[in-house]
Structure formats: C-alpha cells, structure tokens
Amino acid sequence: MAVTTAQPIELYTWSTPNGWKIPIMLEECGLPYRVVPVNIGKGEQMAPDFLAISPNNKIPAIVDPDGPGGAPISVFESGAILQYLGRKTGCLYPSDERARTAVDEWLFWQVGGLGPMLGQAHHFRIYAQDKIPYAIERFTEEAKRLYGVLDRRLATHEYLADAYSIADIAALT
C-alpha cells in the first residue's frame, strides 16, 4: 500500500548492512525518498546537524516531512524506522496484534541479537588490530548459534513471521 507524500522522506544513511534496511522498506512500500549520505568513514555521523536527527550518532535515520498530524518527525534506529514506516503505510507490518507480535519478536531478535553479534564477530575476526582469541571465539560461536536459530526457523517457515514483513528485511541485512 503506497502512501503519497508531498515531499520525499529524507533518508540519512551509508552503505552498510543497517544502512540497507530502510531503502529496501521504502522501495517495497513505494514511498518517495531522498538519500542524504552520511559518510561514517569520515565521521560525518558526529556532526551536530546529524546528532539533532539521530541522538545515537548512528545511521540510518529518517526525517518524514509528513509525519503524524502532518508535522515532520525524525526517527532513528533501523527497527524503529521499520515499525514507523510499516504503521504509516500498512506495508509489511500487520495490524492484527497476534501477527504483529510475531513480526516484532523476529525484528527484535535481529536488531538486538543477530545484527550486533555479527558486527562483533566481524570486528574481532577481521578488523581488530589486536587479535583476541577469547573475543573471536565468543562472538563467532554466538553468530553460529544465531544462524542456527535462523536456519531452524526457515526450515519450517517461508518467512520469519507468517508472511513477508519488516522482520525479513531486517534479517536480510
């Protein structure tokens, strides 16, 4: 269900797994948007203007000029943005409470578990200057465990919840 807005949503992002979630959702829902690149390699996420939009200094973040009541709204954190856009459009986020709860469970599983653990595993295995065996083993084993959860779920379900949803978009990236 596409929702038309007079002005496009401003998407503050960079080409990272978390940065890909929101453009996928915006495309799926047919919402117009304008990308505002935030080069995290150059520290642009620390700029005061961006801090006003994303107090956590992380991408992605959006500014919807046609927010609730027609007033602009800033939203940060990929999970919160996915939920906001789903509620705004009715797209990929069910209104039925039982179905929405299932989507939320898997969304929070990704943003609170899979995403952070994979980030830590990659950091300690690939990017850390000092190779710390305990950290490498700890985060690699947790990443494997979480991949096992995902494998078991998708062995018996086509999607994480009962239908394609924001949880699948989150877990994809």
Short mmCIF file of C-alpha atoms in Angstrom, two decimals:
data_model
loop_
_atom_site.label_atom_id
_atom_site.label_comp_id
_atom_site.label_asym_id
_atom_site.label_seq_id
_atom_site.Cartn_x
_atom_site.Cartn_y
_atom_site.Cartn_z
CA MET A 1 0.00 0.00 0.00
CA ALA A 2 1.77 3.14 -1.18
CA VAL A 3 1.32 6.36 0.70
CA THR A 4 1.95 9.52 -1.24
CA THR A 5 3.58 12.47 0.42
CA ALA A 6 4.05 16.00 -0.84
CA GLN A 7 7.76 15.84 -0.05
CA PRO A 8 10.03 12.81 -0.05
CA ILE A 9 11.27 11.26 3.16
CA GLU A 10 14.88 12.20 3.87
CA LEU A 11 16.94 9.05 4.45
CA TYR A 12 20.25 9.59 6.23
CA THR A 13 22.35 6.52 5.54
CA TRP A 14 25.57 4.94 4.36
CA SER A 15 26.29 1.69 2.52
CA THR A 16 26.32 -0.73 5.46
CA PRO A 17 24.01 -3.62 6.38
CA ASN A 18 21.99 -1.37 8.71
CA GLY A 19 22.00 1.32 6.05
CA TRP A 20 20.37 -1.02 3.51
CA LYS A 21 17.31 -1.92 5.60
CA ILE A 22 15.42 1.33 5.17
CA PRO A 23 15.84 1.86 1.41
CA ILE A 24 14.54 -1.70 0.93
CA MET A 25 11.46 -0.85 3.03
CA LEU A 26 10.91 2.48 1.27
CA GLU A 27 11.09 0.76 -2.12
CA GLU A 28 8.78 -2.07 -1.02
CA CYS A 29 6.20 0.45 0.18
CA GLY A 30 6.53 2.75 -2.82
CA LEU A 31 7.42 5.77 -0.70
CA PRO A 32 9.35 8.62 -2.29
CA TYR A 33 12.64 9.35 -0.56
CA ARG A 34 15.84 11.29 -0.95
CA VAL A 35 19.14 9.82 0.23
CA VAL A 36 21.33 12.07 2.36
CA PRO A 37 24.72 10.31 2.54
CA VAL A 38 26.36 10.24 5.97
CA ASN A 39 29.96 9.15 5.43
CA ILE A 40 30.72 7.27 8.62
CA GLY A 41 34.30 6.68 7.46
CA LYS A 42 34.84 10.44 7.67
CA GLY A 43 32.95 10.78 10.96
CA GLU A 44 30.01 12.70 9.47
CA GLN A 45 27.68 10.91 11.92
CA MET A 46 29.21 13.08 14.66
CA ALA A 47 28.10 16.37 13.06
CA PRO A 48 25.73 18.45 15.22
CA ASP A 49 23.11 18.57 12.44
CA PHE A 50 23.02 14.79 12.26
CA LEU A 51 23.03 14.49 16.06
CA ALA A 52 19.78 16.50 16.07
CA ILE A 53 18.20 13.76 13.93
CA SER A 54 19.95 10.72 15.40
CA PRO A 55 21.00 11.27 19.04
CA ASN A 56 22.89 7.95 18.96
CA ASN A 57 25.09 9.21 16.07
CA LYS A 58 24.30 6.11 14.02
CA ILE A 59 22.76 5.52 10.63
CA PRO A 60 20.10 5.05 9.42
CA ALA A 61 17.76 7.85 10.36
CA ILE A 62 14.86 9.48 8.56
CA VAL A 63 13.00 12.75 8.56
CA ASP A 64 9.43 12.36 7.37
CA PRO A 65 8.08 15.80 6.44
CA ASP A 66 4.56 14.34 6.56
CA GLY A 67 4.68 12.74 9.99
CA PRO A 68 1.83 12.24 12.45
CA GLY A 69 -0.65 15.09 12.29
CA GLY A 70 1.14 16.39 9.20
CA ALA A 71 4.13 17.60 11.24
CA PRO A 72 7.70 16.48 10.45
CA ILE A 73 9.16 13.68 12.53
CA SER A 74 12.70 12.36 12.90
CA VAL A 75 13.13 8.64 13.57
CA PHE A 76 16.41 6.86 14.31
CA GLU A 77 17.34 3.17 14.79
CA SER A 78 16.53 0.78 11.95
CA GLY A 79 13.95 -1.25 13.90
CA ALA A 80 12.04 1.85 14.98
CA ILE A 81 12.11 3.22 11.43
CA LEU A 82 10.82 -0.07 10.00
CA GLN A 83 7.97 -0.10 12.52
CA TYR A 84 7.15 3.56 11.88
CA LEU A 85 7.05 3.10 8.11
CA GLY A 86 5.00 -0.08 8.50
CA ARG A 87 2.44 1.68 10.68
CA LYS A 88 2.37 4.71 8.37
CA THR A 89 1.74 2.68 5.23
CA GLY A 90 0.23 -0.61 6.37
CA CYS A 91 3.03 -2.19 4.35
CA LEU A 92 4.82 -5.32 5.66
CA TYR A 93 3.67 -4.72 9.24
CA PRO A 94 0.34 -6.38 10.08
CA SER A 95 -2.36 -4.61 12.05
CA ASP A 96 -3.57 -7.85 13.68
CA GLU A 97 -2.00 -7.95 17.15
CA ARG A 98 -1.05 -11.65 17.05
CA ALA A 99 0.63 -11.29 13.64
CA ARG A 100 2.31 -8.01 14.65
CA THR A 101 3.67 -9.63 17.82
CA ALA A 102 5.24 -12.41 15.73
CA VAL A 103 6.86 -9.80 13.46
CA ASP A 104 8.10 -7.82 16.47
CA GLU A 105 9.65 -10.92 18.05
CA TRP A 106 11.76 -11.60 14.97
CA LEU A 107 12.52 -7.91 14.39
CA PHE A 108 13.85 -7.54 17.93
CA TRP A 109 15.73 -10.84 17.59
CA GLN A 110 17.59 -9.31 14.65
CA VAL A 111 18.22 -5.80 15.97
CA GLY A 112 19.10 -6.98 19.47
CA GLY A 113 20.90 -10.22 18.69
CA LEU A 114 21.82 -11.22 15.16
CA GLY A 115 22.92 -7.79 13.93
CA PRO A 116 25.08 -6.84 16.92
CA MET A 117 26.64 -10.29 17.26
CA LEU A 118 27.56 -10.47 13.58
CA GLY A 119 29.02 -6.98 13.87
CA GLN A 120 31.18 -8.00 16.81
CA ALA A 121 32.23 -11.27 15.16
CA HIS A 122 33.31 -9.45 12.01
CA HIS A 123 35.08 -6.76 14.01
CA PHE A 124 37.18 -9.13 16.09
CA ARG A 125 37.81 -11.62 13.26
CA ILE A 126 38.62 -9.11 10.50
CA TYR A 127 39.13 -5.51 11.63
CA ALA A 128 40.62 -5.54 15.13
CA GLN A 129 44.33 -4.79 15.09
CA ASP A 130 44.88 -6.99 18.13
CA LYS A 131 43.54 -10.50 17.58
CA ILE A 132 41.96 -11.51 20.89
CA PRO A 133 41.24 -15.25 20.80
CA TYR A 134 38.54 -15.12 23.50
CA ALA A 135 36.62 -12.36 21.69
CA ILE A 136 36.96 -14.07 18.32
CA GLU A 137 35.69 -17.38 19.72
CA ARG A 138 32.91 -15.81 21.82
CA PHE A 139 31.36 -13.76 19.04
CA THR A 140 31.93 -16.37 16.32
CA GLU A 141 30.18 -19.05 18.39
CA GLU A 142 27.27 -16.73 19.18
CA ALA A 143 26.96 -15.84 15.49
CA LYS A 144 26.86 -19.56 14.66
CA ARG A 145 24.18 -20.11 17.30
CA LEU A 146 22.05 -17.30 15.89
CA TYR A 147 22.48 -18.60 12.34
CA GLY A 148 21.23 -21.92 13.71
CA VAL A 149 18.11 -20.21 15.05
CA LEU A 150 17.54 -18.66 11.63
CA ASP A 151 18.15 -21.95 9.81
CA ARG A 152 15.73 -23.86 12.05
CA ARG A 153 13.02 -21.23 11.62
CA LEU A 154 13.34 -21.03 7.86
CA ALA A 155 13.42 -24.82 7.55
CA THR A 156 9.75 -24.84 8.57
CA HIS A 157 8.53 -21.36 7.56
CA GLU A 158 8.80 -19.42 4.32
CA TYR A 159 9.30 -16.18 6.27
CA LEU A 160 10.34 -15.36 9.81
CA ALA A 161 6.77 -14.49 10.79
CA ASP A 162 3.73 -15.79 8.89
CA ALA A 163 4.25 -13.53 5.86
CA TYR A 164 6.96 -11.35 4.33
CA SER A 165 7.48 -8.48 6.76
CA ILE A 166 9.83 -5.91 8.23
CA ALA A 167 11.41 -8.75 10.22
CA ASP A 168 12.59 -10.35 6.99
CA ILE A 169 14.02 -7.06 5.73
CA ALA A 170 15.91 -6.62 8.99
CA ALA A 171 17.29 -10.16 8.95
CA LEU A 172 18.29 -9.96 5.29
CA THR A 173 20.82 -7.29 6.03
#
